[in-house]
Short mmCIF file of C-alpha atoms and ligand atoms in Angstrom, two decimals:
data_model
loop_
_atom_site.label_atom_id
_atom_site.label_comp_id
_atom_site.label_asym_id
_atom_site.label_seq_id
_atom_site.Cartn_x
_atom_site.Cartn_y
_atom_site.Cartn_z
CA MET A 11 94.55 -9.93 104.23
CA SER A 12 93.94 -6.31 105.03
CA GLU A 13 94.77 -4.95 108.47
CA THR A 14 93.17 -2.02 110.22
CA ILE A 15 95.22 1.19 110.43
CA CYS A 16 92.72 3.26 112.38
CA SER A 17 90.67 1.22 114.83
CA LYS A 18 88.19 4.06 115.21
CA CYS A 19 86.93 4.55 111.66
CA GLY A 20 88.14 1.26 110.26
CA HIS A 21 90.58 2.65 107.72
CA VAL A 22 92.58 -0.25 106.39
CA GLY A 23 96.09 -0.88 105.11
CA SER A 24 97.72 -3.97 103.74
CA SER A 25 100.55 -4.75 106.17
CA SER A 26 101.87 -3.89 109.57
CA ASP A 27 105.46 -3.58 110.71
CA VAL A 28 104.65 -3.57 114.43
CA LYS A 29 105.07 -7.30 115.12
CA PRO A 30 103.31 -8.28 118.33
CA GLU A 31 105.61 -10.45 120.41
CA VAL A 32 104.43 -13.68 122.02
CA GLU A 33 105.92 -14.70 125.33
CA VAL A 34 106.78 -18.33 125.69
CA GLU A 35 107.78 -18.51 129.31
CA ARG A 36 104.88 -18.62 131.84
CA THR A 37 104.97 -17.77 135.48
CA LYS A 38 102.57 -18.73 138.21
CA LEU A 39 100.02 -15.95 138.88
CA PRO A 40 98.98 -14.72 142.36
CA ARG A 41 95.62 -15.84 143.65
CA ARG A 42 93.92 -12.40 143.30
CA VAL A 43 95.05 -12.18 139.68
CA MET A 44 93.63 -15.63 138.94
CA ARG A 45 90.41 -14.72 140.78
CA ASP A 46 89.71 -11.49 138.95
CA LYS A 47 90.98 -12.27 135.44
CA ILE A 48 88.32 -12.06 132.72
CA GLU A 49 88.60 -12.48 128.97
CA PHE A 50 88.32 -9.43 126.71
CA ASP A 51 84.83 -9.28 125.19
CA ASN A 52 85.01 -7.72 121.72
CA THR A 53 81.21 -7.44 121.51
CA TYR A 54 81.80 -3.98 122.98
CA HIS A 55 84.85 -3.26 120.83
CA PRO A 56 83.89 -4.49 117.38
CA GLY A 57 86.85 -5.12 115.15
CA VAL A 58 89.37 -5.41 118.04
CA ASP A 59 91.10 -8.75 118.26
CA GLY A 60 91.53 -9.68 121.96
CA SER A 61 94.65 -11.72 121.15
CA ASP A 62 96.37 -8.52 119.99
CA LEU A 63 95.97 -6.93 123.41
CA VAL A 64 98.42 -6.94 126.27
CA HIS A 65 96.36 -7.95 129.28
CA GLU A 66 97.11 -6.82 132.84
CA VAL A 67 95.28 -7.83 135.98
CA HIS A 68 96.09 -5.89 139.16
CA SER A 69 98.99 -4.34 137.19
CA MET A 70 100.38 -7.82 136.51
CA ARG A 71 100.74 -8.86 132.91
CA VAL A 72 98.85 -12.05 132.09
CA GLY A 73 98.37 -13.89 128.82
CA GLU A 74 100.94 -14.43 126.10
CA ARG A 75 101.30 -10.97 124.63
CA LYS A 76 104.41 -8.95 125.54
CA LEU A 77 104.36 -5.20 125.63
CA TYR A 78 104.48 -3.68 122.13
CA PRO A 79 107.87 -2.17 121.37
CA GLY A 80 107.88 1.53 122.05
CA ALA A 81 104.20 1.58 123.14
CA ILE A 82 104.43 1.95 126.90
CA PRO A 83 105.62 3.09 129.36
CA PHE A 84 105.64 6.74 128.37
CA THR A 85 107.59 9.43 130.16
CA SER A 86 105.48 11.98 132.04
CA ILE A 87 106.70 14.60 129.54
CA GLU A 88 105.41 12.56 126.61
CA ILE A 89 102.06 12.04 128.32
CA SER A 90 101.56 15.69 129.19
CA GLU A 91 102.54 16.71 125.61
CA ALA A 92 100.02 14.26 124.11
CA ARG A 93 97.26 15.40 126.48
CA GLY A 94 98.04 19.14 126.65
CA ASN A 95 98.77 19.58 122.93
CA PRO A 96 96.64 16.92 121.28
CA LYS A 97 97.53 15.96 117.71
CA PRO A 98 95.11 14.18 115.35
CA LEU A 99 95.96 10.51 114.86
CA CYS A 100 93.28 9.89 112.21
CA HIS A 101 91.95 12.72 110.04
CA ASN A 102 88.78 10.80 109.17
CA CYS A 103 87.33 10.17 112.64
CA GLY A 104 89.24 12.98 114.41
CA TRP A 105 90.81 10.68 117.03
CA THR A 106 93.62 12.49 118.86
CA THR A 107 96.62 11.66 121.01
CA GLN A 108 94.65 12.95 123.99
CA GLN A 109 91.72 10.61 123.33
CA GLU A 110 94.07 7.71 122.80
CA LEU A 111 95.47 8.27 126.30
CA ASP A 112 92.47 9.60 128.26
CA SER A 113 89.68 7.39 127.24
CA GLY A 114 88.76 4.39 129.37
CA GLY A 115 88.60 2.46 126.17
CA TYR A 116 86.40 3.50 123.30
CA THR A 117 85.94 1.77 119.96
CA SER A 118 83.74 3.51 117.46
CA ARG A 119 80.77 1.51 116.17
CA LEU A 120 80.70 3.75 113.12
CA LYS A 121 82.99 2.42 110.39
CA VAL A 122 83.55 3.47 106.83
CA MET A 123 82.01 0.77 104.64
CA TYR A 124 81.91 2.42 101.20
CA LEU A 125 83.73 5.25 99.47
CA ARG A 126 82.77 7.18 96.42
CA LYS A 127 85.08 10.10 95.66
CA ASN A 128 84.63 12.62 98.52
CA SER A 129 81.58 10.80 99.92
CA ALA A 130 81.25 7.81 102.14
CA ILE A 131 78.72 5.46 103.70
CA TRP A 132 79.40 4.69 107.33
CA GLU A 133 78.03 1.60 108.89
CA LEU A 134 76.25 2.29 112.22
CA GLY A 135 77.25 -0.87 114.07
CA SER A 136 78.76 -3.92 112.33
CA ASN A 137 76.16 -5.17 109.81
CA GLY A 138 73.61 -3.06 111.72
CA PRO A 139 70.22 -1.95 110.33
CA TRP A 140 71.29 1.65 109.74
CA MET A 141 73.89 3.43 107.67
CA LEU A 142 74.98 7.10 107.32
CA LYS A 143 75.72 8.75 104.01
CA ASP A 144 78.15 11.67 104.27
CA GLU A 145 78.44 13.74 101.08
CA PRO A 146 79.03 17.26 99.73
CA ASN A 147 75.75 19.05 98.94
CA ASN A 148 75.61 18.93 95.21
CA GLY A 149 72.25 19.14 93.49
CA ASN A 150 73.64 17.20 90.53
CA SER A 151 75.09 14.33 92.46
CA ALA A 152 73.86 10.84 91.93
CA TRP A 153 73.10 10.37 95.65
CA HIS A 154 70.95 13.55 95.63
CA THR A 155 68.97 12.17 92.70
CA ASP A 156 68.68 8.84 94.52
CA TYR A 157 67.32 10.49 97.63
CA THR A 158 64.80 12.81 95.87
CA ALA A 159 63.52 9.95 93.70
CA GLN A 160 62.94 7.71 96.72
CA GLN A 161 61.27 10.53 98.69
CA PHE A 162 58.95 11.17 95.71
CA LEU A 163 58.13 7.46 95.37
CA ARG A 164 57.38 7.03 99.07
CA LYS A 165 54.67 9.68 98.67
CA GLU A 166 53.35 8.62 95.26
CA LYS A 167 53.52 4.86 95.75
CA PRO A 168 53.70 4.11 99.51
CA ASN A 169 53.66 0.34 98.87
CA LEU A 170 56.74 0.28 96.66
CA PRO A 171 59.60 -1.52 98.49
CA LEU A 172 62.24 1.14 99.27
CA VAL A 173 64.75 1.70 102.07
CA GLU A 174 63.91 4.25 104.78
CA MET A 175 65.97 7.46 104.54
CA HIS A 176 66.22 10.64 106.64
CA LYS A 177 68.29 13.48 105.26
CA PHE A 178 69.85 16.27 107.33
CA GLY A 179 71.12 19.50 105.76
CA GLY A 180 69.55 22.46 104.03
CA PRO A 181 70.06 23.83 100.53
CA ASP A 182 72.83 26.17 101.60
CA ASP A 183 74.73 23.69 103.71
CA LYS A 184 78.05 22.47 102.34
CA PHE A 185 77.39 18.88 103.36
CA HIS A 186 74.40 16.56 103.66
CA PHE A 187 74.02 13.55 105.94
CA THR A 188 71.48 10.83 105.34
CA ILE A 189 70.56 8.05 107.70
CA MET A 190 69.34 5.16 105.68
CA ALA A 191 68.15 1.65 106.44
CA ARG A 192 70.01 -1.34 105.21
CA ALA A 193 67.95 -3.24 102.67
CA LYS A 194 66.47 -6.44 104.08
CA GLY A 195 67.00 -9.74 102.35
CA SER A 196 69.57 -10.53 99.63
CA THR A 197 70.08 -9.25 96.14
CA ILE A 198 68.73 -11.28 93.23
CA GLY A 199 72.31 -11.67 92.00
CA THR A 200 73.37 -13.28 95.31
CA ILE A 201 70.72 -15.91 95.79
CA TRP A 202 68.97 -16.48 92.41
CA HIS A 203 70.87 -19.70 91.78
CA THR A 204 69.52 -21.15 95.08
CA LEU A 205 65.82 -20.55 94.23
CA THR A 206 63.36 -23.06 92.82
CA ARG A 207 61.60 -22.27 89.60
CA GLU A 208 58.43 -21.50 91.57
CA GLN A 209 60.35 -19.09 93.86
CA LYS A 210 61.88 -17.44 90.82
CA ASN A 211 58.43 -17.00 89.33
CA ASP A 212 57.23 -15.37 92.62
CA VAL A 213 60.09 -12.89 92.38
CA PHE A 214 59.32 -12.21 88.71
CA GLN A 215 55.61 -11.58 89.42
CA ASP A 216 56.38 -9.24 92.36
CA LEU A 217 59.04 -7.37 90.42
CA LYS A 218 56.67 -6.98 87.48
CA HIS A 219 54.04 -5.56 89.81
CA CYS A 220 56.56 -3.03 91.29
CA VAL A 221 57.74 -1.88 87.85
CA LYS A 222 54.14 -1.43 86.74
CA GLU A 223 53.49 0.70 89.82
CA TRP A 224 56.20 3.27 89.17
CA ARG A 225 55.62 3.25 85.38
CA GLN A 226 52.11 4.53 86.01
CA ILE A 227 53.59 7.88 87.03
CA THR A 228 54.20 10.07 83.98
CA ARG A 229 54.99 13.72 83.09
CA PRO A 230 54.50 15.78 79.93
CA HIS A 231 58.22 16.58 79.92
CA MET A 232 61.54 14.84 80.51
CA GLN A 233 62.79 15.87 83.93
CA ARG A 234 63.90 14.60 87.33
CA VAL A 235 61.23 13.99 89.95
CA ASP A 236 61.86 17.42 91.45
CA GLY A 237 61.46 19.09 88.05
CA SER A 238 65.19 19.73 87.63
CA GLU A 239 67.11 18.92 84.45
CA LEU A 240 67.60 15.25 83.87
CA ARG A 241 70.91 13.61 82.94
CA ASP A 242 70.95 11.23 80.02
CA PRO A 243 71.34 7.62 81.36
CA ILE A 244 71.56 5.90 77.97
CA ILE A 245 73.15 7.83 75.11
CA GLY A 246 75.15 10.91 76.23
CA ASN A 247 76.76 9.07 79.10
CA CYS A 248 80.52 8.74 79.44
CA ASP A 249 81.44 6.04 82.04
CA GLY A 250 78.05 6.22 83.75
CA ARG A 251 78.46 9.93 84.49
CA GLY A 252 75.23 11.02 82.75
CA CYS A 253 77.15 13.82 80.97
CA ILE A 254 74.49 15.21 78.70
CA LYS A 255 71.28 16.92 79.82
CA THR A 256 68.15 15.49 78.22
CA GLY A 257 66.28 18.78 77.96
CA ARG A 258 62.49 18.66 78.13
CA ASP A 259 61.73 16.49 75.10
CA GLU A 260 63.44 14.51 72.29
CA GLU A 261 64.06 17.70 70.23
CA GLU A 262 66.09 19.28 73.03
CA TRP A 263 67.75 15.99 73.87
CA LEU A 264 68.89 15.44 70.26
CA GLU A 265 70.04 19.09 70.08
CA ASN A 266 72.33 18.46 73.11
CA LEU A 267 73.65 15.27 71.51
CA THR A 268 74.30 16.90 68.10
CA PRO A 269 77.77 18.48 68.68
CA ALA A 270 79.33 15.09 69.58
CA MET A 271 77.45 13.31 66.73
CA ARG A 272 78.82 15.81 64.17
CA LYS A 273 82.30 15.63 65.70
CA GLY A 274 82.46 11.87 65.37
CA PHE A 275 81.53 11.82 61.64
CA LEU A 276 83.62 14.85 60.75
CA TRP A 277 86.64 13.37 62.45
CA LEU A 278 86.34 10.19 60.34
CA LEU A 279 86.34 12.33 57.12
CA TRP A 280 89.23 14.41 58.50
CA ILE A 281 91.53 11.43 59.10
CA ARG A 282 90.56 9.58 55.94
CA ASN A 283 91.11 12.56 53.71
CA ASN A 284 94.04 14.39 55.35
CA GLY A 285 91.94 17.18 56.84
CA SER A 286 94.89 19.47 57.55
CA GLY A 287 95.64 19.64 53.85
CA ALA A 288 92.05 19.92 52.61
CA ASP A 289 90.79 23.25 51.20
CA GLN A 290 87.79 25.17 52.57
CA CYS A 291 85.56 23.91 49.73
CA THR A 292 86.27 20.23 50.47
CA ARG A 293 85.72 20.76 54.19
CA ALA A 294 82.43 22.56 53.51
CA SER A 295 81.29 19.53 51.49
CA TRP A 296 82.09 17.26 54.51
CA VAL A 297 80.00 19.43 56.78
CA GLU A 298 77.11 19.27 54.35
CA GLU A 299 77.43 15.45 54.09
CA VAL A 300 77.61 15.03 57.87
CA ASP A 301 74.77 17.38 58.67
CA GLU A 302 72.60 15.53 56.18
CA LYS A 303 73.44 12.21 57.88
CA VAL A 304 72.88 13.52 61.41
CA SER A 305 69.53 15.11 60.36
CA GLN A 306 68.38 11.76 58.99
CA MET A 307 69.29 9.96 62.26
CA LYS A 308 67.56 12.57 64.32
CA ALA A 309 64.44 12.35 62.09
CA ASN A 310 64.32 8.57 62.63
CA PHE A 311 64.71 8.83 66.41
CA PRO A 312 61.54 7.74 68.29
CA ARG A 313 59.58 10.63 69.81
CA GLY A 314 56.64 11.30 72.03
CA GLY A 315 55.54 11.65 75.63
CA PRO A 316 54.15 11.29 78.12
CA TYR A 317 57.39 10.50 79.77
CA VAL A 318 57.50 7.57 82.13
CA LEU A 319 59.16 7.39 85.54
CA THR A 320 62.30 5.33 84.92
CA HIS A 321 64.76 3.81 87.41
CA GLY A 322 67.47 3.86 84.72
CA ASP A 323 69.86 1.32 86.22
CA LEU A 324 67.89 -1.74 87.20
CA HIS A 325 70.09 -4.79 87.63
CA GLU A 326 70.27 -7.85 89.81
CA GLU A 327 72.39 -6.20 92.53
CA ASN A 328 69.90 -3.36 92.94
CA ILE A 329 66.91 -5.57 93.73
CA PHE A 330 66.68 -7.17 97.20
CA ILE A 331 64.38 -10.15 97.81
CA SER A 332 63.34 -12.25 100.81
CA ASP A 333 60.78 -14.85 101.87
CA GLU A 334 60.68 -13.59 105.45
CA ASN A 335 57.04 -12.64 105.33
CA GLU A 336 53.70 -14.12 106.44
CA GLU A 337 53.20 -16.01 103.22
CA LYS A 338 56.81 -17.34 103.25
CA LYS A 339 56.86 -16.31 99.58
CA PHE A 340 59.83 -14.63 97.82
CA LYS A 341 59.03 -10.95 97.32
CA VAL A 342 60.96 -7.77 96.45
CA THR A 343 62.06 -6.15 99.78
CA ALA A 344 63.84 -3.14 98.33
CA ILE A 345 64.80 -1.51 95.04
CA ILE A 346 67.80 0.73 95.54
CA ASP A 347 70.07 3.10 93.57
CA TRP A 348 67.64 5.48 91.93
CA GLU A 349 70.64 7.64 90.97
CA LEU A 350 69.70 8.04 87.31
CA ALA A 351 65.92 8.16 87.85
CA GLY A 352 63.68 10.51 86.02
CA PHE A 353 60.90 10.88 83.48
CA LEU A 354 62.11 9.41 80.21
CA PRO A 355 60.64 7.97 77.00
CA TRP A 356 58.79 4.71 77.54
CA TRP A 357 61.46 2.52 75.96
CA VAL A 358 64.43 3.69 78.04
CA GLU A 359 63.94 1.52 81.13
CA PHE A 360 64.18 -1.69 79.13
CA PHE A 361 67.40 -0.68 77.41
CA CYS A 362 68.97 0.61 80.61
CA SER A 363 68.20 -2.58 82.53
CA ASP A 364 70.39 -5.64 82.96
CA LEU A 365 68.39 -8.58 84.28
CA PRO A 366 69.93 -11.58 82.42
CA ASP A 367 68.99 -14.18 85.08
CA ILE A 368 65.35 -13.23 85.15
CA MET A 369 65.11 -12.91 81.37
CA GLU A 370 67.03 -16.08 80.59
CA ILE A 371 65.03 -18.32 82.95
CA LEU A 372 61.57 -16.85 82.57
CA GLY A 373 61.90 -15.64 78.99
CA ASP A 374 59.93 -12.73 77.66
CA GLY A 375 61.85 -10.40 80.05
CA GLN A 376 60.74 -7.31 78.26
CA ASP A 377 57.27 -8.11 79.49
CA ILE A 378 58.31 -6.60 82.84
CA PHE A 379 58.47 -3.20 81.26
CA HIS A 380 56.27 -3.25 78.19
CA PRO A 381 53.34 -5.64 78.32
CA GLY A 382 52.07 -6.05 74.83
CA TYR A 383 55.37 -5.38 72.99
CA SER A 384 57.34 -8.17 71.43
CA THR A 385 61.09 -8.52 71.22
CA GLU A 386 60.83 -7.70 67.51
CA ASP A 387 59.05 -4.41 68.30
CA LEU A 388 61.82 -3.45 70.68
CA GLU A 389 64.58 -4.51 68.26
CA LYS A 390 62.96 -2.42 65.56
CA LEU A 391 62.87 0.56 67.86
CA TRP A 392 66.50 0.09 68.88
CA LYS A 393 67.51 0.29 65.23
CA THR A 394 66.41 3.92 65.32
CA VAL A 395 68.13 4.70 68.65
CA SER A 396 71.41 2.88 68.28
CA PRO A 397 72.76 5.00 65.32
CA VAL A 398 72.34 8.09 67.51
CA LYS A 399 74.01 6.34 70.47
CA ASP A 400 76.86 4.97 68.43
CA SER A 401 77.66 8.28 66.73
CA TRP A 402 77.47 10.16 70.01
CA GLN A 403 79.90 7.63 71.54
CA ASP A 404 82.31 8.14 68.65
CA GLY A 405 82.45 11.87 69.07
CA GLY A 406 81.51 12.48 72.70
CA ASN A 407 83.13 9.72 74.72
CA HIS A 408 85.59 10.76 77.38
CA THR A 409 88.65 10.36 75.16
CA PHE A 410 87.28 12.86 72.65
CA SER A 411 85.65 15.35 74.91
CA SER A 412 86.77 17.33 77.94
CA HIS A 413 85.55 17.20 81.50
CA LYS A 414 85.94 19.92 84.06
CA PRO A 415 87.34 19.54 86.64
CA ASP A 416 89.55 16.97 84.92
CA GLU A 417 91.97 15.61 87.58
CA SER A 418 94.71 17.99 86.47
CA ASN A 419 94.99 19.02 90.12
CA ARG A 420 95.95 16.48 92.72
CA TRP A 421 97.00 17.08 96.34
CA HIS A 422 98.88 14.43 98.26
CA ARG A 423 98.43 14.17 101.99
CA PRO A 424 101.32 13.60 104.40
CA PRO A 425 101.78 9.90 105.22
CA PHE A 426 99.24 8.48 107.64
CA CYS A 427 101.93 7.85 110.22
CA ALA A 428 105.62 6.90 110.30
CA CYS A 429 105.00 3.14 110.37
CA LYS A 430 102.07 3.28 107.89
CA PRO A 431 103.35 5.76 105.34
CA TYR A 432 100.28 5.56 103.08
CA ALA A 433 99.11 8.93 101.84
CA GLN A 434 95.73 9.75 100.45
CA GLU A 435 95.38 11.88 97.34
CA TYR A 436 92.70 14.50 96.77
CA ARG A 437 91.60 15.11 93.18
CA ASP A 438 89.91 18.21 91.83
CA ALA A 439 87.37 16.08 89.92
CA ASP A 440 86.36 14.28 93.13
CA LEU A 441 86.00 17.22 95.52
CA GLY A 442 82.23 17.26 95.09
CA LEU A 443 81.82 19.97 92.43
CA ALA A 444 79.30 19.27 89.69
CA PRO A 445 81.28 17.87 86.74
CA LYS A 446 80.94 19.39 83.28
CA HIS A 447 81.13 17.47 79.98
CA LEU A 448 82.41 19.66 77.15
CA ASP A 449 82.17 18.68 73.43
CA ILE A 450 83.30 22.10 72.32
CA PHE A 451 86.22 23.31 74.40
CA ASP A 452 89.47 25.23 74.20
CA VAL A 453 91.96 22.66 73.03
CA ASP A 454 94.73 25.26 73.17
CA SER A 455 94.24 26.02 76.87
CA THR A 456 95.62 22.57 77.76
CA ASP A 457 97.79 21.67 74.79
CA SER A 458 100.32 24.22 73.65
CA GLU A 459 101.78 24.01 70.12
CA ASP A 460 104.96 25.71 71.35
CA ASP A 461 106.46 22.64 72.88
CA GLU A 462 106.53 19.91 70.24
CA LYS A 463 108.90 17.74 72.31
CA ASP A 464 106.20 17.10 74.90
CA ASP A 465 103.65 15.70 72.38
CA GLY A 466 103.32 12.42 74.21
CA TRP A 467 102.03 14.25 77.33
CA LYS A 468 99.25 16.04 75.55
CA LYS A 469 95.66 14.94 75.84
CA PHE A 470 95.15 15.23 72.06
CA PRO A 471 97.84 14.37 69.48
CA LYS A 472 98.72 17.02 66.88
CA GLN A 473 96.31 15.74 64.22
CA GLU A 474 93.37 15.77 66.65
CA ARG A 475 94.30 19.27 67.80
CA SER A 476 94.12 20.60 64.27
CA PHE A 477 90.79 18.91 63.82
CA LEU A 478 89.41 20.19 67.12
CA ARG A 479 90.45 23.77 66.22
CA TRP A 480 88.56 23.51 62.96
CA PHE A 481 85.58 21.98 64.81
CA ASN A 482 85.67 24.99 67.22
CA GLU A 483 85.62 27.35 64.26
CA LEU A 484 82.58 25.53 62.85
CA ASN A 485 80.85 26.12 66.17
CA ASN A 486 82.01 29.74 66.39
CA TYR A 487 84.02 28.97 69.49
CA LYS A 488 86.95 31.32 70.12
CA SER A 489 90.19 30.02 71.60
CA LYS A 490 91.40 31.79 74.73
CA LYS A 491 95.00 30.83 73.95
CA ALA A 492 96.41 34.32 73.55
CA GLY A 493 95.03 35.50 76.87
CA LEU A 494 96.28 32.44 78.71
CA ASP A 495 99.77 32.44 77.30
CA LEU A 496 100.38 36.19 77.74
CA ASP A 497 98.72 36.81 81.04
CA SER A 498 99.74 33.83 83.06
CA PRO A 499 102.93 34.20 85.10
CA PRO A 500 105.42 31.35 84.55
CA LEU A 501 104.95 28.46 86.98
CA THR A 502 107.78 27.51 89.27
CA ILE A 503 108.37 23.76 89.57
CA ARG A 504 110.64 22.64 92.34
ZN1 ZN B 880 89.86 7.03 112.16
ZN1 ZN B 881 81.27 12.92 79.52
#
């Protein structure tokens, strides 16, 4: 069971070495103590366990809890030091030694409930109706896309079930804060198994209506709702990061996918035919063969706008339902997580969705997205998309590409405190900077050939490095190796 480290922001740890002592011996209490003694009410101090507290009435200790070792009494020097020169006790909520001593007893009702890299959602009151998103201002972040998509939908389709959101922070501010309502009801994933067939059908009909509503909104180009460049939710997507930009139409999208597609096929030829030993003529024939194959795949890829507003990540935990309405009928109360949303080809929503319960029980699940299309139609279409997706995955996935920042920098905090020596780590990739996916990159800037002994530590083994250098040449990419090796002063490692 986890145990709270900081009672203000709710940071948790896994164990405690301050063992509260329980007193066995009981003494008879004076009348005034008996008369005025009340029980601790943790309604006003959520998360605080009254049985952990040392209770005094008229300065007389009552209850079973003995004083915590080393806690009190303090010397007057210690107290004036803590008050006069306050030190932070928790870097997340800013609680200090002074506040710990001076306050008449405060417990924050804001608690961290969810972390994502250098962003968090704070709960405003335990299970309360409001939450606060705290995040770096990054126009490319998933939460930014989520917010702009929902704002857009609130205007375009006011009846669509969304959660209320109010964002604070301008374009130049380093951080943005968003107050958002907690979705009402439960997710489909949580309660689907408890519903009758009729109730399931009610949900299905309402969801179908919602999807139809947002799919009526179209644009002549692929883009986010604010017109900015859209990230690919389905093909050029390492670990859900949406690495590749889609461009404005399929031609630009395929162009952005091409380097990784070529890389995947060329690599296969390189390892099968000892690429390092192959002559220029042989390698040129591989390039010709691969370019022919990639052109064919691109030619077969489905094309054509208008582009349809797409959620991009619809699954059973993103859809909230409830029957708390006048008709007592199950309806969709909120559709959340519009983090990948944008205007995309008509077929993308179906292939980006994961609604197995709805599809399994009601059948014909694709009908939610594409009335009039059969499963066979969609399977036929997928046969033209999947070769592009598979070949991009072979050459562009995160083990064969480079991401910047790439977690090569980590900073370790000092321990939380002496008795809870846990230390958080800050990573460059998680600071809040917009991440970059690179298919063509300087393999020599990270992996030096000079130190053969350290081969196991390198991101790419020797054979891959030779291949990537050749691939860079093909793409007219010049290594910065010379500059890096000569200009950088040697690092001192202590
Ligand atoms: Zn705290
Ligand atoms: Zn990537």
